PDB file of C-alpha atoms in Angstrom:
ATOM      1  CA  MET A   1      -7.922  17.370  52.289  1.00 52.00           C
ATOM      2  CA  ARG A   2     -10.721  19.723  51.295  1.00 65.00           C
ATOM      3  CA  ASN A   3     -11.703  17.348  48.521  1.00 68.00           C
ATOM      4  CA  GLY A   4     -11.887  14.369  50.881  1.00 74.00           C
ATOM      5  CA  SER A   5     -13.897  16.205  53.507  1.00 85.00           C
ATOM      6  CA  ALA A   6     -16.339  17.654  50.985  1.00 84.00           C
ATOM      7  CA  GLY A   7     -16.782  14.300  49.251  1.00 86.00           C
ATOM      8  CA  TYR A   8     -17.349  12.467  52.529  1.00 89.00           C
ATOM      9  CA  LEU A   9     -19.810  15.081  53.765  1.00 90.00           C
ATOM     10  CA  LEU A  10     -21.674  15.085  50.460  1.00 91.00           C
ATOM     11  CA  MET A  11     -21.867  11.284  50.403  1.00 92.00           C
ATOM     12  CA  SER A  12     -23.145  11.232  53.993  1.00 91.00           C
ATOM     13  CA  ILE A  13     -25.885  13.735  53.136  1.00 90.00           C
ATOM     14  CA  VAL A  14     -26.822  11.854  49.971  1.00 91.00           C
ATOM     15  CA  VAL A  15     -26.962   8.535  51.832  1.00 90.00           C
ATOM     16  CA  CYS A  16     -29.131  10.042  54.572  1.00 84.00           C
ATOM     17  CA  VAL A  17     -31.506  11.554  52.027  1.00 85.00           C
ATOM     18  CA  LEU A  18     -31.690   8.292  50.080  1.00 84.00           C
ATOM     19  CA  LEU A  19     -32.406   6.307  53.246  1.00 84.00           C
ATOM     20  CA  LEU A  20     -35.146   8.718  54.290  1.00 79.00           C
ATOM     21  CA  PHE A  21     -36.532   8.641  50.761  1.00 78.00           C
ATOM     22  CA  ARG A  22     -36.527   4.836  50.649  1.00 76.00           C
ATOM     23  CA  ASN A  23     -38.023   4.501  54.123  1.00 73.00           C
ATOM     24  CA  ASN A  24     -40.878   6.898  53.382  1.00 74.00           C
ATOM     25  CA  VAL A  25     -41.560   6.743  49.652  1.00 72.00           C
ATOM     26  CA  PHE A  26     -40.638   3.172  48.793  1.00 66.00           C
ATOM     27  CA  VAL A  27     -42.466   1.659  51.764  1.00 67.00           C
ATOM     28  CA  THR A  28     -45.553   3.618  50.710  1.00 69.00           C
ATOM     29  CA  LYS A  29     -45.164   2.414  47.116  1.00 68.00           C
ATOM     30  CA  ILE A  30     -44.671  -1.190  48.231  1.00 62.00           C
ATOM     31  CA  SER A  31     -47.810  -0.929  50.351  1.00 63.00           C
ATOM     32  CA  SER A  32     -49.880   0.537  47.530  1.00 66.00           C
ATOM     33  CA  TYR A  33     -48.542  -1.629  44.677  1.00 65.00           C
ATOM     34  CA  GLY A  34     -47.994  -4.783  46.698  1.00 60.00           C
ATOM     35  CA  TYR A  35     -44.490  -5.679  45.474  1.00 58.00           C
ATOM     36  CA  PRO A  36     -40.987  -4.557  46.537  1.00 55.00           C
ATOM     37  CA  LEU A  37     -39.181  -2.136  44.240  1.00 52.00           C
ATOM     38  CA  ASP A  38     -35.613  -3.229  44.822  1.00 49.00           C
TER      39      ASP A  38
END
């Protein structure tokens, strides 16, 4: 149970950080370079 909770929590945090990172950094890079990095 501890393993499942910790894994789920960690994945949620990682996903949130990645989404924030993509929204801020990648949009800026796309704007400056002019092509999507996907």
